[in-house]
Tab-separated table of C-alpha atoms in Angstrom:
chain	number	residue	atom	x	y	z
A	292	LEU	CA	13.354	24.899	24.175
A	293	GLY	CA	16.920	23.327	24.475
A	294	GLY	CA	19.457	22.076	21.983
A	295	ALA	CA	18.762	18.239	21.972
A	296	ASN	CA	20.058	16.304	18.807
A	297	ILE	CA	16.749	15.435	17.411
A	298	ALA	CA	15.877	19.311	17.245
A	299	VAL	CA	18.617	19.950	15.601
A	300	ARG	CA	19.529	17.134	12.995
A	301	SER	CA	16.018	16.814	12.432
A	302	VAL	CA	12.912	19.153	13.243
A	303	MET	CA	14.545	22.532	13.215
A	304	PRO	CA	15.485	22.159	9.724
A	305	THR	CA	12.522	20.974	8.962
A	306	LEU	CA	10.753	23.592	10.565
A	307	GLN	CA	13.063	26.187	8.540
A	308	ALA	CA	11.812	24.147	5.576
A	309	LEU	CA	8.631	24.910	6.186
A	310	THR	CA	8.206	28.116	5.160
A	311	ASN	CA	4.533	28.522	4.251
A	312	GLU	CA	3.584	26.537	8.315
A	313	PHE	CA	6.560	28.176	10.479
A	314	GLU	CA	8.760	30.566	11.472
A	315	LEU	CA	11.599	29.691	13.620
A	316	LEU	CA	11.767	32.430	16.090
A	317	GLY	CA	14.390	31.001	18.194
A	318	VAL	CA	16.470	28.328	20.197
A	319	ALA	CA	16.844	28.503	23.972
A	320	SER	CA	19.319	26.489	26.033
A	321	ARG	CA	20.912	27.046	29.380
A	322	SER	CA	24.403	26.788	28.262
A	323	SER	CA	25.159	30.577	26.336
A	324	ASP	CA	27.856	28.307	24.205
A	325	LYS	CA	25.211	26.231	22.778
A	326	ALA	CA	22.683	29.346	22.301
A	327	LYS	CA	25.357	31.064	20.521
A	328	SER	CA	26.292	28.474	18.217
A	329	LEU	CA	23.118	27.155	17.153
A	330	SER	CA	21.598	30.621	16.860
A	331	SER	CA	24.251	31.139	14.453
A	332	GLN	CA	23.741	27.533	12.674
A	333	PHE	CA	20.460	29.100	11.775
A	334	GLY	CA	20.407	32.217	11.687
A	335	ILE	CA	18.247	32.653	14.460
A	336	LYS	CA	18.000	34.446	18.098
A	337	GLY	CA	19.894	32.271	20.487
A	338	PHE	CA	18.384	32.796	23.930
A	339	GLN	CA	20.278	31.562	27.344
A	340	SER	CA	17.391	30.953	29.261
A	341	TYR	CA	13.952	28.926	28.586
A	342	GLU	CA	12.020	31.706	30.188
A	343	ALA	CA	13.468	34.128	27.852
A	344	LEU	CA	12.289	32.322	25.151
A	345	LEU	CA	8.515	31.550	26.239
A	346	ASP	CA	8.642	35.436	26.830
A	347	GLN	CA	8.988	36.689	23.061
A	348	PRO	CA	5.879	38.359	21.441
A	349	GLY	CA	4.401	36.713	19.177
A	350	LEU	CA	5.133	33.268	19.469
A	351	ASN	CA	2.725	30.744	19.058
A	352	ALA	CA	3.737	27.496	19.984
A	353	VAL	CA	7.150	25.903	21.254
A	354	TYR	CA	9.025	22.496	20.230
A	355	ILE	CA	10.271	20.498	24.107
A	356	PRO	CA	12.792	18.116	22.995
A	357	LEU	CA	13.979	18.327	27.032
A	358	PRO	CA	14.908	15.499	29.562
A	359	ASN	CA	11.815	13.250	30.491
A	360	SER	CA	11.926	15.109	33.756
A	361	LEU	CA	11.584	18.466	32.914
A	362	HIS	CA	8.621	18.110	30.283
A	363	ASN	CA	6.231	18.828	32.938
A	364	GLU	CA	6.855	21.937	34.081
A	365	TRP	CA	8.024	23.415	30.727
A	366	VAL	CA	4.670	22.280	28.865
A	367	ILE	CA	2.608	23.604	31.916
A	368	LYS	CA	4.660	27.080	32.078
A	369	SER	CA	4.306	26.746	27.906
A	370	LEU	CA	0.835	26.460	27.976
A	371	GLU	CA	0.153	28.714	31.397
A	372	LYS	CA	1.458	31.595	28.819
A	373	GLY	CA	-1.143	30.282	26.068
A	374	ILE	CA	1.434	28.394	23.459
A	375	HIS	CA	0.715	25.554	22.024
A	376	VAL	CA	3.404	22.456	22.791
A	377	LEU	CA	4.178	19.754	20.721
A	378	CYS	CA	7.027	17.464	22.997
A	379	GLU	CA	8.943	14.924	22.805
A	380	LYS	CA	8.803	11.214	24.102
A	381	SER	CA	7.495	10.133	27.065
A	382	LEU	CA	5.205	13.400	27.559
A	383	GLY	CA	5.318	13.134	31.579
A	384	CYS	CA	7.561	10.614	34.506
A	385	SER	CA	3.733	9.423	35.450
A	386	LEU	CA	0.052	9.229	34.373
A	387	THR	CA	-0.593	11.740	37.350
A	388	GLU	CA	1.764	14.679	35.288
A	389	VAL	CA	0.339	13.807	32.250
A	390	GLU	CA	-3.754	14.357	32.986
A	391	GLU	CA	-2.339	17.689	34.254
A	392	MET	CA	-0.619	18.756	30.960
A	393	ASN	CA	-3.768	17.465	29.549
A	394	ARG	CA	-5.897	19.440	31.882
A	395	LEU	CA	-4.532	22.307	31.885
A	396	ALA	CA	-4.238	22.125	27.464
A	397	LYS	CA	-8.259	21.559	27.319
A	398	GLU	CA	-8.699	24.023	29.551
A	399	LYS	CA	-7.009	26.951	27.356
A	400	ASN	CA	-8.220	25.161	23.962
A	401	LEU	CA	-4.280	24.182	23.514
A	402	VAL	CA	-2.474	21.974	20.934
A	403	LEU	CA	-0.516	19.638	23.244
A	404	VAL	CA	1.170	16.977	21.273
A	405	GLU	CA	3.167	14.101	22.406
A	406	ASN	CA	6.337	13.749	19.311
A	407	PHE	CA	6.226	9.910	17.811
A	408	GLN	CA	6.976	11.008	14.451
A	409	PHE	CA	6.395	7.045	12.981
A	410	ARG	CA	3.009	8.128	13.370
A	411	PHE	CA	3.085	9.926	9.848
A	412	HIS	CA	5.222	7.904	7.928
A	413	SER	CA	3.425	6.844	4.889
A	414	GLN	CA	4.152	3.307	5.471
A	415	LEU	CA	1.832	3.007	8.374
A	416	ILE	CA	-0.904	4.166	6.066
A	417	TYR	CA	0.153	0.804	3.531
A	418	ILE	CA	0.472	-1.575	6.335
A	419	LYS	CA	-3.150	-0.524	7.510
A	420	ASN	CA	-4.642	-1.298	4.256
A	421	VAL	CA	-2.851	-5.133	4.225
A	422	MET	CA	-4.871	-4.899	7.532
A	423	ASP	CA	-8.104	-3.876	5.937
A	424	SER	CA	-7.904	-6.003	2.446
A	425	GLY	CA	-8.041	-9.793	4.566
A	426	VAL	CA	-5.356	-11.155	3.111
A	427	LEU	CA	-3.766	-11.671	6.785
A	428	GLY	CA	-6.942	-12.941	7.748
A	429	GLU	CA	-7.641	-12.341	11.077
A	430	LEU	CA	-5.201	-11.282	13.896
A	431	ARG	CA	-4.043	-13.086	15.948
A	432	CYS	CA	-1.200	-11.762	17.117
A	433	ILE	CA	0.780	-8.081	17.149
A	434	ARG	CA	4.720	-8.201	18.042
A	435	SER	CA	7.015	-5.169	18.037
A	436	SER	CA	10.570	-4.595	19.045
A	437	PHE	CA	12.929	-1.407	19.784
A	438	GLY	CA	16.137	-1.753	21.219
A	439	PHE	CA	19.213	-0.784	20.317
A	440	PRO	CA	23.374	-0.839	21.731
A	441	PRO	CA	24.360	0.714	24.904
A	442	PHE	CA	25.273	4.564	24.227
A	443	PRO	CA	29.135	5.393	24.729
A	444	SER	CA	28.696	7.340	27.861
A	445	LYS	CA	27.191	6.127	31.048
A	446	GLU	CA	26.612	10.037	30.876
A	447	ASN	CA	23.699	10.001	28.493
A	448	ILE	CA	20.700	11.277	30.277
A	449	ARG	CA	18.922	8.070	29.049
A	450	TYR	CA	21.253	6.690	32.232
A	451	GLN	CA	19.783	9.183	34.491
A	452	TYR	CA	17.314	8.183	36.704
A	453	SER	CA	16.988	11.855	37.751
A	454	LEU	CA	16.393	13.054	34.494
A	455	GLY	CA	13.581	10.347	33.650
A	456	GLY	CA	16.011	7.928	32.091
A	457	GLY	CA	15.113	4.088	31.082
A	458	ALA	CA	14.564	2.108	28.620
A	459	LEU	CA	10.780	2.261	29.140
A	460	PHE	CA	10.249	5.168	28.473
A	461	ASP	CA	13.067	6.047	26.122
A	462	ALA	CA	12.357	2.921	23.850
A	463	GLY	CA	9.256	0.742	25.228
A	464	ALA	CA	7.379	3.819	24.530
A	465	TYR	CA	7.216	3.222	20.874
A	466	PRO	CA	5.659	-0.573	21.102
A	467	LEU	CA	2.937	0.674	23.005
A	468	LYS	CA	2.385	3.240	21.140
A	469	LEU	CA	2.087	1.623	17.640
A	470	THR	CA	-0.180	-0.967	19.318
A	471	GLN	CA	-2.425	2.021	20.275
A	472	VAL	CA	-2.238	3.419	16.459
A	473	LEU	CA	-2.923	0.625	14.596
A	474	PHE	CA	-6.094	-0.272	16.500
A	475	PRO	CA	-8.420	1.854	18.831
A	476	PHE	CA	-6.413	3.886	21.253
A	477	HIS	CA	-9.065	2.688	24.510
A	478	GLU	CA	-9.030	-1.149	24.193
A	479	TRP	CA	-5.425	-2.410	25.698
A	480	ARG	CA	-4.384	-2.880	29.150
A	481	VAL	CA	-1.404	-4.471	30.582
A	482	VAL	CA	-1.580	-7.869	31.663
A	483	ALA	CA	2.258	-9.105	32.401
A	484	ALA	CA	5.175	-7.375	32.408
A	485	ASN	CA	9.102	-7.761	33.024
A	486	VAL	CA	11.805	-4.717	33.702
A	487	ASN	CA	15.445	-4.834	34.661
A	488	ILE	CA	16.966	-2.917	36.238
A	489	ASP	CA	20.261	-1.711	36.110
A	490	HIS	CA	21.077	-1.265	40.266
A	491	ASP	CA	24.277	0.963	39.633
A	492	LEU	CA	22.378	3.214	37.644
A	493	ASP	CA	19.272	2.799	39.057
A	494	VAL	CA	16.937	2.655	35.765
A	495	ASP	CA	15.614	-0.161	33.744
A	496	ILE	CA	17.665	-1.683	30.900
A	497	TRP	CA	15.762	-4.144	29.177
A	498	GLY	CA	12.120	-4.992	29.284
A	499	GLY	CA	9.156	-5.832	28.133
A	500	ALA	CA	5.082	-7.045	28.375
A	501	TYR	CA	2.199	-8.769	27.480
A	502	LEU	CA	-1.395	-6.645	26.576
A	503	LYS	CA	-4.377	-7.350	25.664
A	504	GLN	CA	-7.812	-5.333	24.467
A	505	LYS	CA	-10.266	-4.770	27.194
A	506	THR	CA	-12.948	-6.225	24.312
A	507	GLY	CA	-11.772	-8.207	22.179
A	508	PRO	CA	-9.606	-11.227	21.411
A	509	LEU	CA	-6.656	-9.819	20.530
A	510	PHE	CA	-3.264	-10.143	22.220
A	511	ALA	CA	0.296	-7.989	22.077
A	512	GLU	CA	3.675	-9.054	23.111
A	513	VAL	CA	6.162	-5.596	23.366
A	514	ALA	CA	9.630	-5.485	23.714
A	515	PHE	CA	12.713	-3.437	24.208
A	516	GLY	CA	16.178	-1.843	25.980
A	517	PHE	CA	19.127	-0.301	25.924
A	518	ASP	CA	22.239	-3.585	25.358
A	519	HIS	CA	20.328	-5.231	22.428
A	520	PHE	CA	20.647	-6.041	19.340
A	521	TYR	CA	19.309	-3.720	16.805
A	522	GLN	CA	15.676	-4.409	16.349
A	523	CYS	CA	12.717	-1.648	15.291
A	524	SER	CA	10.128	-4.420	14.423
A	525	LEU	CA	6.189	-4.872	13.908
A	526	GLU	CA	5.406	-8.333	13.213
A	527	LEU	CA	1.157	-9.042	12.355
A	528	TRP	CA	0.459	-12.609	12.421
A	529	GLY	CA	-3.039	-13.804	11.106
A	530	SER	CA	-4.905	-16.469	10.120
A	531	LYS	CA	-3.943	-16.382	6.158
A	532	GLY	CA	-0.901	-14.391	6.232
A	533	LYS	CA	2.176	-12.646	8.197
A	534	LEU	CA	3.393	-9.213	7.633
A	535	VAL	CA	7.129	-8.009	8.748
A	536	ALA	CA	8.190	-4.591	8.781
A	537	ASN	CA	11.778	-3.612	9.835
A	538	ARG	CA	12.383	-0.404	10.045
A	539	ILE	CA	8.759	0.573	11.585
A	540	PHE	CA	10.049	3.667	13.865
A	541	THR	CA	13.249	4.875	12.194
A	542	SER	CA	12.821	4.850	8.432
A	543	PRO	CA	15.216	7.931	7.719
A	544	LEU	CA	14.608	11.068	5.253
A	545	GLY	CA	15.512	8.927	1.640
A	546	TYR	CA	15.383	5.515	3.086
A	547	GLU	CA	12.917	3.122	1.079
A	548	PRO	CA	11.388	1.104	4.115
A	549	LYS	CA	10.758	-3.196	3.412
A	550	ILE	CA	7.405	-4.788	3.965
A	551	GLU	CA	7.754	-9.153	3.897
A	552	LEU	CA	4.058	-9.891	3.154
A	553	SER	CA	4.091	-14.033	3.575
A	554	THR	CA	0.679	-16.250	3.011
A	555	SER	CA	0.288	-19.663	1.438
A	556	SER	CA	1.536	-18.538	-1.817
A	557	GLY	CA	4.598	-17.561	-0.506
A	558	THR	CA	6.896	-14.418	0.907
A	559	GLU	CA	7.102	-11.056	-0.949
A	560	GLU	CA	9.161	-8.442	-0.321
A	561	VAL	CA	7.481	-4.916	-0.990
A	562	THR	CA	9.446	-2.042	-1.196
A	563	LEU	CA	7.560	1.058	-0.197
A	564	PRO	CA	8.480	5.023	-1.270
A	565	ALA	CA	10.560	7.527	1.019
A	566	ASP	CA	8.898	9.254	2.878
A	567	ASP	CA	9.569	12.026	5.609
A	568	HIS	CA	7.545	11.255	8.510
A	569	PHE	CA	9.519	14.396	10.338
A	570	LYS	CA	7.231	16.787	7.895
A	571	ASN	CA	4.714	14.889	8.164
A	572	MET	CA	4.185	15.087	12.122
A	573	LEU	CA	5.107	19.148	11.427
A	574	GLY	CA	2.320	19.200	8.984
A	575	HIS	CA	-0.223	17.625	11.295
A	576	PHE	CA	1.156	19.448	14.386
A	577	TYR	CA	0.214	23.041	12.261
A	578	LYS	CA	-2.919	21.655	11.033
A	579	LEU	CA	-4.066	21.336	14.837
A	580	VAL	CA	-2.802	24.656	15.354
A	581	LYS	CA	-4.590	26.799	12.665
A	582	GLY	CA	-8.194	24.893	13.700
A	583	GLU	CA	-9.848	22.663	16.926
A	584	GLU	CA	-10.236	19.681	14.667
A	585	GLY	CA	-8.116	16.646	16.146
A	586	ARG	CA	-7.204	18.531	19.381
A	587	ASN	CA	-9.094	16.206	21.588
A	588	ASP	CA	-7.961	12.189	20.054
A	589	GLU	CA	-4.288	14.346	20.994
A	590	TYR	CA	-5.485	14.350	24.433
A	591	VAL	CA	-6.993	11.269	24.196
A	592	GLN	CA	-3.778	9.479	23.215
A	593	ASN	CA	-1.848	11.043	25.650
A	594	VAL	CA	-3.613	9.878	28.526
A	595	ASN	CA	-4.082	6.362	26.962
A	596	GLN	CA	-0.300	5.822	26.510
A	597	ALA	CA	0.893	7.021	29.632
A	598	ARG	CA	-1.808	4.880	31.089
A	599	LEU	CA	-0.105	1.913	29.811
A	600	LEU	CA	3.250	2.721	30.738
A	601	GLU	CA	2.145	3.318	34.470
A	602	GLU	CA	0.220	0.030	34.142
A	603	LEU	CA	3.764	-1.548	32.679
A	604	LYS	CA	5.522	-0.347	35.434
A	605	HIS	CA	3.157	-1.768	38.428
A	606	LYS	CA	3.123	-5.115	36.283
A	607	ALA	CA	6.404	-5.446	36.524
A	608	ASN	CA	7.054	-4.313	40.460
A	609	GLU	CA	4.294	-7.235	41.134
């Protein structure tokens, strides 16, 4: 549902490669030229309206990479037609929107997944194993950053307030999600935050937050932005060691992630195997569609992510 770059570059080719799990029926765009172009490129049907695609017989699931402000409308319309949904982050522009979508998905027993493909990269398994091994000792602090240089054009949807733009929904969502993925999803609250607004564009450009566990000693520091030297990092600092990962969110196909592990014995750089987190993510979605196990966990994640985004905005406004 839409011809965004991430769909064309990564998701649609992967769907077509997973021939045992998926059949890519078609692509919809409000631009007739784009619909025709993508139809030709992928050898599938092109639809010049989103409604026309959703009305296709036999459609089981839809991928929605539209601008954030359109997610609520088209997720709701898809769910109302009995269609499972994989939606790009951020799932909604408010906690209320996400709760509405979640409620409908539960009522209809449909899958609703917010797409953070980094969740399914094998480097996270390695990192969790290190955490469990005790080599870091007792964890004291989690730090995560995701930021990059400005986009070439101010017409980019990420700079458009009306389309749900801004650095928090686009970049800040990642370190917030990572904090929850590494630790139980219900344990975190935002206790301080800073968000900097470009008043000409009326969107947030950079910011950060300090999170604490609701029950437990850990705290997390997250930072994000659109006008930064590139960062895509995770740091786990413990009583006996430290782990650093520098491509935690965006390890591309064929890239071998490097993990830096430091203890009193010295620093070791571990090179991990390349992985395809888009393939893994779509495999996860397929399993959810085929059976009910795991759907409720996605509902919980959806709401907790939206709650933390909203808490961060409120704390920044204070």
